[in-house]
Each structure stands twice: as C-alpha cells, then as structure tokens.
Amino acid sequence: STQSTWATQSTWGSRAMSEQKDSSTTAAPMAVVEDGEQQPRAPRVAPSLPTNVVVHPLVLLSCVDHYTRVAKDTNKRVVGVLLGETFKGTVEITNSYAVPFEEGDPTTNDRIFFIDLNFHENMFNMFKKVNARERIVGWYSTGPKIRPADIDIHELFRKYHPNPVLVIIDVEPKAHGLPTEAYCSVEEVKEDGSETSRTFVHVASEMGALEAEEIGVEHLLRDVKDTSVTSLSQQVTNQVNSLRGMFSRLQDIRTYLQAVADGRMRQNHQIMYSMQNIFNLLPNVRVEELITAFAVKTNDMMLVVYLAAMIRSVIALHNLINNKLTNKEAEAAALEPAAADSKDAAARDKKDSKTGDKDKDKELSSKGL
C-alpha cells in the first residue's frame, strides 16, 4: 500500500508538471485584426532572472519554527511558500507559510514527492486578504543541499511565478555566514545537442529588515544576549566571526581553483571574472605612504592602550590604599567603645573596693576592736 501511495503521488506530481509544460509550449501568440488584416502579436519576452534576493527575519523565524515542529531530530526537511515582491531584479521576501510535504528516502536519490497544492492555494488566498501586495515569489527548503526532486518541485511553482526562487535555509548552521542560499532555474543547452533540461543557478542573497522588524528582532534577542558582555567585547566577537566567515570563503575559492587546476572541474569564466574583480579591489600595501600611515596609526593606538593600562593600574593601587586606610579607621572606631567600657569597669571596681574597705572599718570600730 505504501508503494502504491508513493506511485500515485509521483504520478500526480509528474502529471501536473506535464500539463503545465504542455500549456506553456502549445500557447501560440494571438492574432490582432487591424483594417481587416490579421497581424501576429509580438511574442512575449521571457522575464529575466533576479539578480538579488533579500530575505527578511520573519521568514527565518517562520522556517525555524516549522522545522522545530515537524522535522527536528530527524533527517527530514520541510518545505514552504515564499511571499514578497519583485522590483528591478531584486526579490524582497517578506513572509512565508508552511505546506504539507513528504518525499522518499533522500539517500536513494529518488524523485518521488508529495506537496499539497490545495492547502497551499487556500493559505495564499487567506494571506492575500491580509496583504494584497505580497505575491508568490518562490519556495523554501531546509535542505541543507539541493536534492533531485527539487527541480520538479520548482517547475510546479512556475505556475504561480515565471521565475520563482528556491531559498535553502540552514536551520542548524555549522559555519559562519548567512544561513541562506538562493537559486533559480534556467534552461541548460547541452553540447552534444541532446534534449535540453532545466538546472539551478546560484543567485546572490542577503539579509534585510524594515525598521519595525529590526525593533522586533532586538526584543527577541534580549533574552538571548548576555547582559554582562560589554559592547566592546561584542564588537570584537563580531569582527572575529566576520574574519572566520571570510576565511571560509577563501578556502572555498582555493578548493575551486585547485579542482580546476587538477582538471576535476571545468573552468567557469563568470567565476574567474568575479575573482579578478575581487583581486582588483585589493589595495597595494607596498606603497611607502600606506606603510607609513599604517605604522603611525598602529603606534597611536598602542600608545592609547599603554596609557590606559598605566592609568588603570594607578587607579587600582590608589583604591587599594584608600581601602586599607578605611579599614584601619573602622577598626580603630570599633576599638574605642571597648576601651571606654573597660575603663569604666575598672573605675567601678576600684570604687567598690574602697567602699568595701570603709564598711569593714566601720564594722570593726562598732565591735570595739
């Protein structure tokens, strides 16, 4: 029964994609009648691929909540729909919602999956009533890598957007950097002239937030941040994390270049152009003026650090001396009442002894002794 269920789901998903593909390939441009003559309408230009994807914090929070509720401590992934707007090649992803999703064993590389499109359309209709400007711009997955069935799922979402984006969100990041990776699908033309197929291409992604979202994130992080950590320590930690992220990217560049040099990967000219642009932006640190400026700046900073350490040591020593003097005065003040009490007790004892001697003398005199 399980095999038949998966087969039904796979057939349903393939049928939906085939119907969509047939409708897109058989649609012919309509003819326009002018002055009794039919003139062909200009073909529609295919929309260009997005150049940048901006993911807002609400999307990350929704995805992490979805994963925690459904697939935590398992090897499963979760899938949802991304909502937002597209403007001048930039996709602003501002909202999302989860959809029921199941797939086969990821270790077997099969392409069997089930996604509830009826649930998805009902959810989108409700979201559209709240914010009509938000449109379907793609879908997300917790990957953490692209799987064989992703290209088929991506084709299903082309029904709602001409160029949807796939955002893979790493809910348990191990490395430093952004936890998101964005992709779009393009038609791949093979060199041997065989049938074309669609494949994923990487799209630049970044994090963005509105002012209201920044305030909300700050409130959420209040319980997470350590209040005992100073702002300077936080800044140093951020710098260290940034350097670690840059080091990780440099390792990726080195691995790619080594693979190309060994012949294990083909050379990608676009990647080479981007790397050349990065190298062109590097400053020339061998200029004498720059070396002098760095030395002067470093010396000034070290002088400030040295003076600050000396002043802090002097203040600590001064506080130590003041503390000892204060303790000495407190001890002396505590001993003064005890000394006064002892003097009074001695005076009372002396007076009592004198009084006792007088009483004895009187008693002896009265007896005639």
CSV table of C-alpha atoms in Angstrom, one decimal:
chain,number,residue,atom,x,y,z
A,1,SER,CA,0.0,0.0,0.0
A,2,THR,CA,2.9,2.3,0.7
A,3,GLN,CA,4.4,1.8,-2.7
A,4,SER,CA,1.1,2.5,-4.4
A,5,THR,CA,0.6,5.6,-2.4
A,6,TRP,CA,4.1,6.9,-3.4
A,7,ALA,CA,3.4,5.9,-7.0
A,8,THR,CA,0.1,7.9,-7.0
A,9,GLN,CA,1.8,10.9,-5.6
A,10,SER,CA,4.7,10.8,-8.1
A,11,THR,CA,2.2,10.3,-11.0
A,12,TRP,CA,0.2,13.3,-9.7
A,13,GLY,CA,3.2,15.5,-9.5
A,14,SER,CA,4.5,14.5,-12.9
A,15,ARG,CA,1.0,14.9,-14.5
A,16,ALA,CA,0.8,18.5,-13.0
A,17,MET,CA,4.2,19.4,-14.5
A,18,SER,CA,3.4,17.8,-17.9
A,19,GLU,CA,0.1,19.8,-18.1
A,20,GLN,CA,1.9,22.9,-17.2
A,21,LYS,CA,4.6,22.2,-19.8
A,22,ASP,CA,2.1,21.4,-22.5
A,23,SER,CA,0.1,24.6,-21.8
A,24,SER,CA,3.3,26.7,-22.0
A,25,THR,CA,4.5,25.1,-25.2
A,26,THR,CA,1.2,25.0,-27.1
A,27,ALA,CA,0.2,28.5,-26.3
A,28,ALA,CA,0.5,30.4,-29.6
A,29,PRO,CA,0.5,34.2,-29.9
A,30,MET,CA,-3.0,35.6,-30.6
A,31,ALA,CA,-3.6,37.4,-33.9
A,32,VAL,CA,-4.6,41.1,-33.9
A,33,VAL,CA,-7.1,42.3,-36.5
A,34,GLU,CA,-6.4,45.7,-37.9
A,35,ASP,CA,-8.1,47.1,-41.1
A,36,GLY,CA,-9.4,43.7,-41.9
A,37,GLU,CA,-6.0,42.1,-41.9
A,38,GLN,CA,-4.7,39.8,-39.2
A,39,GLN,CA,-1.3,40.7,-37.8
A,40,PRO,CA,0.6,38.5,-35.5
A,41,ARG,CA,1.0,39.7,-32.0
A,42,ALA,CA,4.6,40.3,-30.8
A,43,PRO,CA,5.8,37.3,-28.7
A,44,ARG,CA,6.1,37.8,-25.0
A,45,VAL,CA,9.7,38.3,-23.8
A,46,ALA,CA,10.7,35.9,-21.1
A,47,PRO,CA,11.2,37.6,-17.8
A,48,SER,CA,14.8,38.0,-16.7
A,49,LEU,CA,16.3,36.2,-13.8
A,50,PRO,CA,16.5,38.0,-10.5
A,51,THR,CA,19.9,39.4,-9.6
A,52,ASN,CA,19.5,39.6,-5.8
A,53,VAL,CA,17.3,38.0,-3.1
A,54,VAL,CA,16.6,39.8,0.2
A,55,VAL,CA,15.4,37.6,3.0
A,56,HIS,CA,13.6,39.2,5.9
A,57,PRO,CA,13.9,38.0,9.6
A,58,LEU,CA,10.2,36.9,9.7
A,59,VAL,CA,10.9,34.3,7.0
A,60,LEU,CA,13.8,32.8,9.0
A,61,LEU,CA,11.7,32.7,12.2
A,62,SER,CA,8.8,31.0,10.4
A,63,CYS,CA,11.1,28.5,8.8
A,64,VAL,CA,12.9,27.6,12.1
A,65,ASP,CA,9.5,27.2,13.8
A,66,HIS,CA,8.2,25.0,11.0
A,67,TYR,CA,11.3,22.8,11.2
A,68,THR,CA,11.2,22.6,15.0
A,69,ARG,CA,7.6,21.5,15.0
A,70,VAL,CA,7.8,18.9,12.2
A,71,ALA,CA,11.3,17.6,11.5
A,72,LYS,CA,13.6,18.3,14.4
A,73,ASP,CA,16.0,15.4,15.3
A,74,THR,CA,15.1,13.7,12.0
A,75,ASN,CA,16.7,13.5,8.6
A,76,LYS,CA,13.6,15.0,7.0
A,77,ARG,CA,13.3,18.5,5.6
A,78,VAL,CA,10.4,20.9,5.5
A,79,VAL,CA,9.1,23.0,2.6
A,80,GLY,CA,7.1,26.2,2.4
A,81,VAL,CA,6.0,29.0,0.2
A,82,LEU,CA,7.7,32.4,0.0
A,83,LEU,CA,5.8,35.7,-0.4
A,84,GLY,CA,7.0,39.1,-1.3
A,85,GLU,CA,7.6,41.5,-4.2
A,86,THR,CA,10.0,41.8,-7.2
A,87,PHE,CA,11.4,45.2,-8.2
A,88,LYS,CA,14.1,45.8,-10.7
A,89,GLY,CA,15.6,42.4,-10.4
A,90,THR,CA,15.5,42.3,-6.6
A,91,VAL,CA,13.2,39.8,-4.9
A,92,GLU,CA,12.1,41.0,-1.4
A,93,ILE,CA,10.9,38.0,0.6
A,94,THR,CA,8.8,39.4,3.4
A,95,ASN,CA,6.6,36.5,4.5
A,96,SER,CA,6.2,32.7,4.2
A,97,TYR,CA,4.0,29.8,5.3
A,98,ALA,CA,4.4,26.1,5.6
A,99,VAL,CA,2.8,23.5,3.4
A,100,PRO,CA,2.4,19.7,3.9
A,101,PHE,CA,5.2,17.9,2.2
A,102,GLU,CA,6.5,14.3,2.0
A,103,GLU,CA,9.2,12.7,-0.1
A,104,GLY,CA,11.0,9.4,-0.5
A,105,ASP,CA,14.3,8.3,1.1
A,106,PRO,CA,16.8,11.0,0.4
A,107,THR,CA,19.7,8.5,0.4
A,108,THR,CA,18.3,6.7,-2.7
A,109,ASN,CA,18.2,9.9,-4.9
A,110,ASP,CA,14.7,9.2,-6.0
A,111,ARG,CA,12.4,12.0,-7.2
A,112,ILE,CA,9.2,10.9,-5.5
A,113,PHE,CA,7.5,13.6,-3.5
A,114,PHE,CA,4.1,14.9,-2.5
A,115,ILE,CA,3.1,18.5,-1.9
A,116,ASP,CA,-0.4,19.6,-1.0
A,117,LEU,CA,-1.2,22.3,-3.5
A,118,ASN,CA,-4.8,22.7,-2.4
A,119,PHE,CA,-3.6,23.6,1.1
A,120,HIS,CA,-1.1,26.0,-0.5
A,121,GLU,CA,-3.8,27.8,-2.6
A,122,ASN,CA,-6.2,28.1,0.4
A,123,MET,CA,-3.4,29.6,2.5
A,124,PHE,CA,-2.4,32.0,-0.2
A,125,ASN,CA,-6.0,33.2,-0.6
A,126,MET,CA,-6.1,34.0,3.1
A,127,PHE,CA,-2.7,35.8,3.1
A,128,LYS,CA,-3.9,37.8,0.0
A,129,LYS,CA,-6.8,39.1,2.1
A,130,VAL,CA,-4.3,40.4,4.7
A,131,ASN,CA,-1.8,41.9,2.3
A,132,ALA,CA,-2.7,42.0,-1.4
A,133,ARG,CA,0.8,43.3,-2.4
A,134,GLU,CA,2.5,40.1,-1.4
A,135,ARG,CA,2.8,37.6,-4.2
A,136,ILE,CA,4.2,34.1,-4.5
A,137,VAL,CA,7.9,34.6,-5.4
A,138,GLY,CA,9.2,31.0,-4.7
A,139,TRP,CA,9.6,28.4,-2.1
A,140,TYR,CA,12.0,27.4,0.7
A,141,SER,CA,13.5,24.2,1.9
A,142,THR,CA,15.7,23.3,4.8
A,143,GLY,CA,17.9,21.2,2.6
A,144,PRO,CA,20.6,21.7,3.6
A,145,LYS,CA,21.6,20.8,0.0
A,146,ILE,CA,19.7,20.6,-3.3
A,147,ARG,CA,18.0,17.3,-3.8
A,148,PRO,CA,17.0,15.5,-7.1
A,149,ALA,CA,13.3,16.2,-6.6
A,150,ASP,CA,13.9,20.0,-6.2
A,151,ILE,CA,13.8,20.8,-9.9
A,152,ASP,CA,10.4,19.1,-10.3
A,153,ILE,CA,9.1,21.0,-7.3
A,154,HIS,CA,10.5,24.2,-8.8
A,155,GLU,CA,8.6,23.5,-12.0
A,156,LEU,CA,5.3,23.3,-10.1
A,157,PHE,CA,5.9,26.8,-8.7
A,158,ARG,CA,6.5,28.2,-12.2
A,159,LYS,CA,2.7,28.1,-12.4
A,160,TYR,CA,2.5,30.9,-9.9
A,161,HIS,CA,5.6,32.9,-10.9
A,162,PRO,CA,7.6,33.0,-14.2
A,163,ASN,CA,10.9,32.8,-12.4
A,164,PRO,CA,10.4,31.5,-8.8
A,165,VAL,CA,13.4,31.4,-6.4
A,166,LEU,CA,14.4,28.5,-4.2
A,167,VAL,CA,15.9,29.6,-0.9
A,168,ILE,CA,17.6,26.8,1.1
A,169,ILE,CA,17.7,27.9,4.7
A,170,ASP,CA,20.2,26.1,7.0
A,171,VAL,CA,18.3,25.9,10.3
A,172,GLU,CA,21.4,24.4,12.1
A,173,PRO,CA,24.3,26.3,10.6
A,174,LYS,CA,27.8,24.9,11.3
A,175,ALA,CA,29.8,27.6,9.6
A,176,HIS,CA,29.9,31.4,9.9
A,177,GLY,CA,28.0,33.4,7.4
A,178,LEU,CA,24.5,33.8,6.0
A,179,PRO,CA,22.2,30.7,6.6
A,180,THR,CA,20.5,31.2,3.2
A,181,GLU,CA,21.3,30.2,-0.4
A,182,ALA,CA,19.1,31.3,-3.3
A,183,TYR,CA,18.7,29.6,-6.7
A,184,CYS,CA,16.8,30.0,-9.9
A,185,SER,CA,16.3,27.5,-12.7
A,186,VAL,CA,17.5,28.0,-16.3
A,187,GLU,CA,17.3,26.0,-19.5
A,188,GLU,CA,20.6,24.1,-19.9
A,189,VAL,CA,21.7,23.6,-23.5
A,190,LYS,CA,23.9,20.5,-23.8
A,191,GLU,CA,27.0,20.5,-26.0
A,192,ASP,CA,26.1,17.1,-27.6
A,193,GLY,CA,22.8,18.6,-29.0
A,194,SER,CA,20.6,16.3,-26.9
A,195,GLU,CA,17.4,17.4,-25.3
A,196,THR,CA,17.6,20.5,-23.0
A,197,SER,CA,16.9,20.3,-19.3
A,198,ARG,CA,16.5,22.8,-16.5
A,199,THR,CA,19.1,23.2,-13.9
A,200,PHE,CA,19.7,25.5,-10.9
A,201,VAL,CA,21.9,28.6,-10.9
A,202,HIS,CA,23.0,30.5,-7.9
A,203,VAL,CA,21.6,33.9,-7.1
A,204,ALA,CA,23.1,36.4,-4.6
A,205,SER,CA,21.2,36.6,-1.3
A,206,GLU,CA,21.4,38.9,1.7
A,207,MET,CA,19.5,39.8,4.9
A,208,GLY,CA,17.3,42.8,5.1
A,209,ALA,CA,14.8,44.2,7.5
A,210,LEU,CA,12.4,47.1,7.9
A,211,GLU,CA,12.6,49.4,10.9
A,212,ALA,CA,9.7,47.6,12.7
A,213,GLU,CA,11.4,44.2,12.0
A,214,GLU,CA,14.7,45.4,13.5
A,215,ILE,CA,12.9,46.5,16.7
A,216,GLY,CA,11.1,43.2,17.0
A,217,VAL,CA,14.4,41.3,16.4
A,218,GLU,CA,16.1,43.4,19.1
A,219,HIS,CA,13.3,42.5,21.6
A,220,LEU,CA,13.7,38.8,20.7
A,221,LEU,CA,17.4,38.9,21.2
A,222,ARG,CA,17.2,40.5,24.7
A,223,ASP,CA,16.7,37.1,26.3
A,224,VAL,CA,19.5,35.5,24.2
A,225,LYS,CA,22.2,38.1,24.7
A,226,ASP,CA,24.5,38.0,27.7
A,227,THR,CA,23.9,41.3,29.5
A,228,SER,CA,27.3,41.0,31.3
A,229,VAL,CA,29.2,41.3,28.0
A,230,THR,CA,30.3,44.8,27.1
A,231,SER,CA,29.7,46.5,23.8
A,232,LEU,CA,33.5,46.4,23.0
A,233,SER,CA,33.5,42.6,23.6
A,234,GLN,CA,30.5,42.2,21.3
A,235,GLN,CA,32.2,44.3,18.6
A,236,VAL,CA,35.4,42.2,18.9
A,237,THR,CA,33.3,39.0,18.7
A,238,ASN,CA,31.5,40.3,15.6
A,239,GLN,CA,34.9,41.1,14.0
A,240,VAL,CA,36.2,37.6,14.7
A,241,ASN,CA,33.1,36.0,13.3
A,242,SER,CA,33.5,38.1,10.1
A,243,LEU,CA,37.1,37.1,9.7
A,244,ARG,CA,36.2,33.4,10.2
A,245,GLY,CA,33.5,33.8,7.5
A,246,MET,CA,35.9,35.4,5.1
A,247,PHE,CA,38.5,32.7,5.8
A,248,SER,CA,35.8,30.1,5.0
A,249,ARG,CA,35.1,31.8,1.7
A,250,LEU,CA,38.8,32.0,0.8
A,251,GLN,CA,39.0,28.2,1.5
A,252,ASP,CA,36.1,27.7,-1.0
A,253,ILE,CA,37.9,29.7,-3.6
A,254,ARG,CA,41.1,27.8,-3.1
A,255,THR,CA,39.3,24.4,-3.3
A,256,TYR,CA,37.7,25.5,-6.6
A,257,LEU,CA,40.9,26.8,-8.2
A,258,GLN,CA,42.7,23.6,-7.1
A,259,ALA,CA,39.9,21.5,-8.7
A,260,VAL,CA,40.1,23.5,-11.9
A,261,ALA,CA,43.9,23.1,-12.0
A,262,ASP,CA,43.7,19.4,-11.5
A,263,GLY,CA,41.1,19.0,-14.2
A,264,ARG,CA,38.4,17.8,-11.9
A,265,MET,CA,36.1,20.8,-12.7
A,266,ARG,CA,35.5,22.9,-15.8
A,267,GLN,CA,36.6,26.5,-15.8
A,268,ASN,CA,33.7,28.9,-15.2
A,269,HIS,CA,34.6,32.3,-16.8
A,270,GLN,CA,32.0,34.1,-14.8
A,271,ILE,CA,33.6,32.9,-11.6
A,272,MET,CA,37.0,33.9,-12.9
A,273,TYR,CA,35.8,37.4,-13.8
A,274,SER,CA,34.3,37.8,-10.2
A,275,MET,CA,37.6,36.7,-8.7
A,276,GLN,CA,39.5,39.1,-10.8
A,277,ASN,CA,37.3,41.9,-9.7
A,278,ILE,CA,37.9,40.9,-6.1
A,279,PHE,CA,41.7,41.0,-6.7
A,280,ASN,CA,41.5,44.3,-8.4
A,281,LEU,CA,39.8,45.8,-5.3
A,282,LEU,CA,42.7,44.7,-3.0
A,283,PRO,CA,44.8,47.7,-2.0
A,284,ASN,CA,48.5,47.9,-2.9
A,285,VAL,CA,50.1,47.5,0.5
A,286,ARG,CA,53.6,48.0,-0.8
A,287,VAL,CA,53.2,51.8,-1.2
A,288,GLU,CA,55.6,53.6,1.1
A,289,GLU,CA,52.9,56.2,2.1
A,290,LEU,CA,50.5,53.4,3.0
A,291,ILE,CA,53.1,51.6,5.1
A,292,THR,CA,53.9,54.8,7.0
A,293,ALA,CA,50.3,55.6,7.6
A,294,PHE,CA,49.6,52.1,9.0
A,295,ALA,CA,52.7,52.4,11.3
A,296,VAL,CA,51.6,55.8,12.6
A,297,LYS,CA,48.1,54.6,13.2
A,298,THR,CA,49.2,51.5,15.0
A,299,ASN,CA,51.7,53.4,17.2
A,300,ASP,CA,48.9,55.9,18.1
A,301,MET,CA,46.6,53.1,19.1
A,302,MET,CA,49.2,51.2,21.1
A,303,LEU,CA,50.1,54.5,22.9
A,304,VAL,CA,46.5,54.9,23.9
A,305,VAL,CA,46.4,51.3,25.1
A,306,TYR,CA,49.6,51.7,27.1
A,307,LEU,CA,48.4,54.9,28.8
A,308,ALA,CA,45.0,53.3,29.6
A,309,ALA,CA,46.8,50.3,31.2
A,310,MET,CA,49.0,52.6,33.3
A,311,ILE,CA,46.1,54.8,34.4
A,312,ARG,CA,44.1,51.7,35.3
A,313,SER,CA,47.0,50.3,37.4
A,314,VAL,CA,47.5,53.6,39.2
A,315,ILE,CA,43.7,53.9,40.0
A,316,ALA,CA,43.7,50.3,41.2
A,317,LEU,CA,46.7,51.0,43.5
A,318,HIS,CA,45.0,54.2,44.8
A,319,ASN,CA,41.8,52.4,45.5
A,320,LEU,CA,43.8,49.7,47.4
A,321,ILE,CA,45.5,52.2,49.6
A,322,ASN,CA,42.2,54.0,50.3
A,323,ASN,CA,40.6,50.7,51.2
A,324,LYS,CA,43.3,49.9,53.7
A,325,LEU,CA,43.1,53.3,55.3
A,326,THR,CA,39.3,53.0,55.6
A,327,ASN,CA,39.6,49.5,57.1
A,328,LYS,CA,42.1,50.8,59.7
A,329,GLU,CA,39.9,53.7,60.7
A,330,ALA,CA,36.9,51.4,61.0
A,331,GLU,CA,38.9,49.0,63.3
A,332,ALA,CA,40.1,52.0,65.5
A,333,ALA,CA,36.5,53.2,65.7
A,334,ALA,CA,35.3,49.8,66.7
A,335,LEU,CA,38.0,49.5,69.5
A,336,GLU,CA,37.3,52.9,71.1
A,337,PRO,CA,33.9,51.9,72.8
A,338,ALA,CA,35.5,48.7,74.1
A,339,ALA,CA,38.4,50.7,75.7
A,340,ALA,CA,36.0,53.1,77.2
A,341,ASP,CA,33.9,50.3,78.7
A,342,SER,CA,37.0,48.7,80.2
A,343,LYS,CA,38.0,52.0,81.8
A,344,ASP,CA,34.5,52.4,83.3
A,345,ALA,CA,34.6,48.8,84.6
A,346,ALA,CA,38.0,49.4,86.3
A,347,ALA,CA,36.8,52.6,87.9
A,348,ARG,CA,33.7,50.9,89.2
A,349,ASP,CA,35.7,48.0,90.6
A,350,LYS,CA,38.1,50.5,92.4
A,351,LYS,CA,35.2,52.4,93.8
A,352,ASP,CA,33.5,49.3,95.0
A,353,SER,CA,36.8,48.1,96.7
A,354,LYS,CA,37.1,51.4,98.5
A,355,THR,CA,33.5,51.3,99.7
A,356,GLY,CA,34.1,47.7,100.9
A,357,ASP,CA,37.1,48.8,103.0
A,358,LYS,CA,35.2,51.6,104.6
A,359,ASP,CA,32.4,49.2,105.6
A,360,LYS,CA,34.9,46.9,107.2
A,361,ASP,CA,36.4,49.6,109.2
A,362,LYS,CA,33.1,50.8,110.5
A,363,GLU,CA,32.1,47.2,111.5
A,364,LEU,CA,35.3,46.7,113.4
A,365,SER,CA,35.0,50.0,115.2
A,366,SER,CA,31.5,49.2,116.2
A,367,LYS,CA,32.7,46.0,117.8
A,368,GLY,CA,35.3,47.8,119.8
A,369,LEU,CA,38.1,46.2,118.0
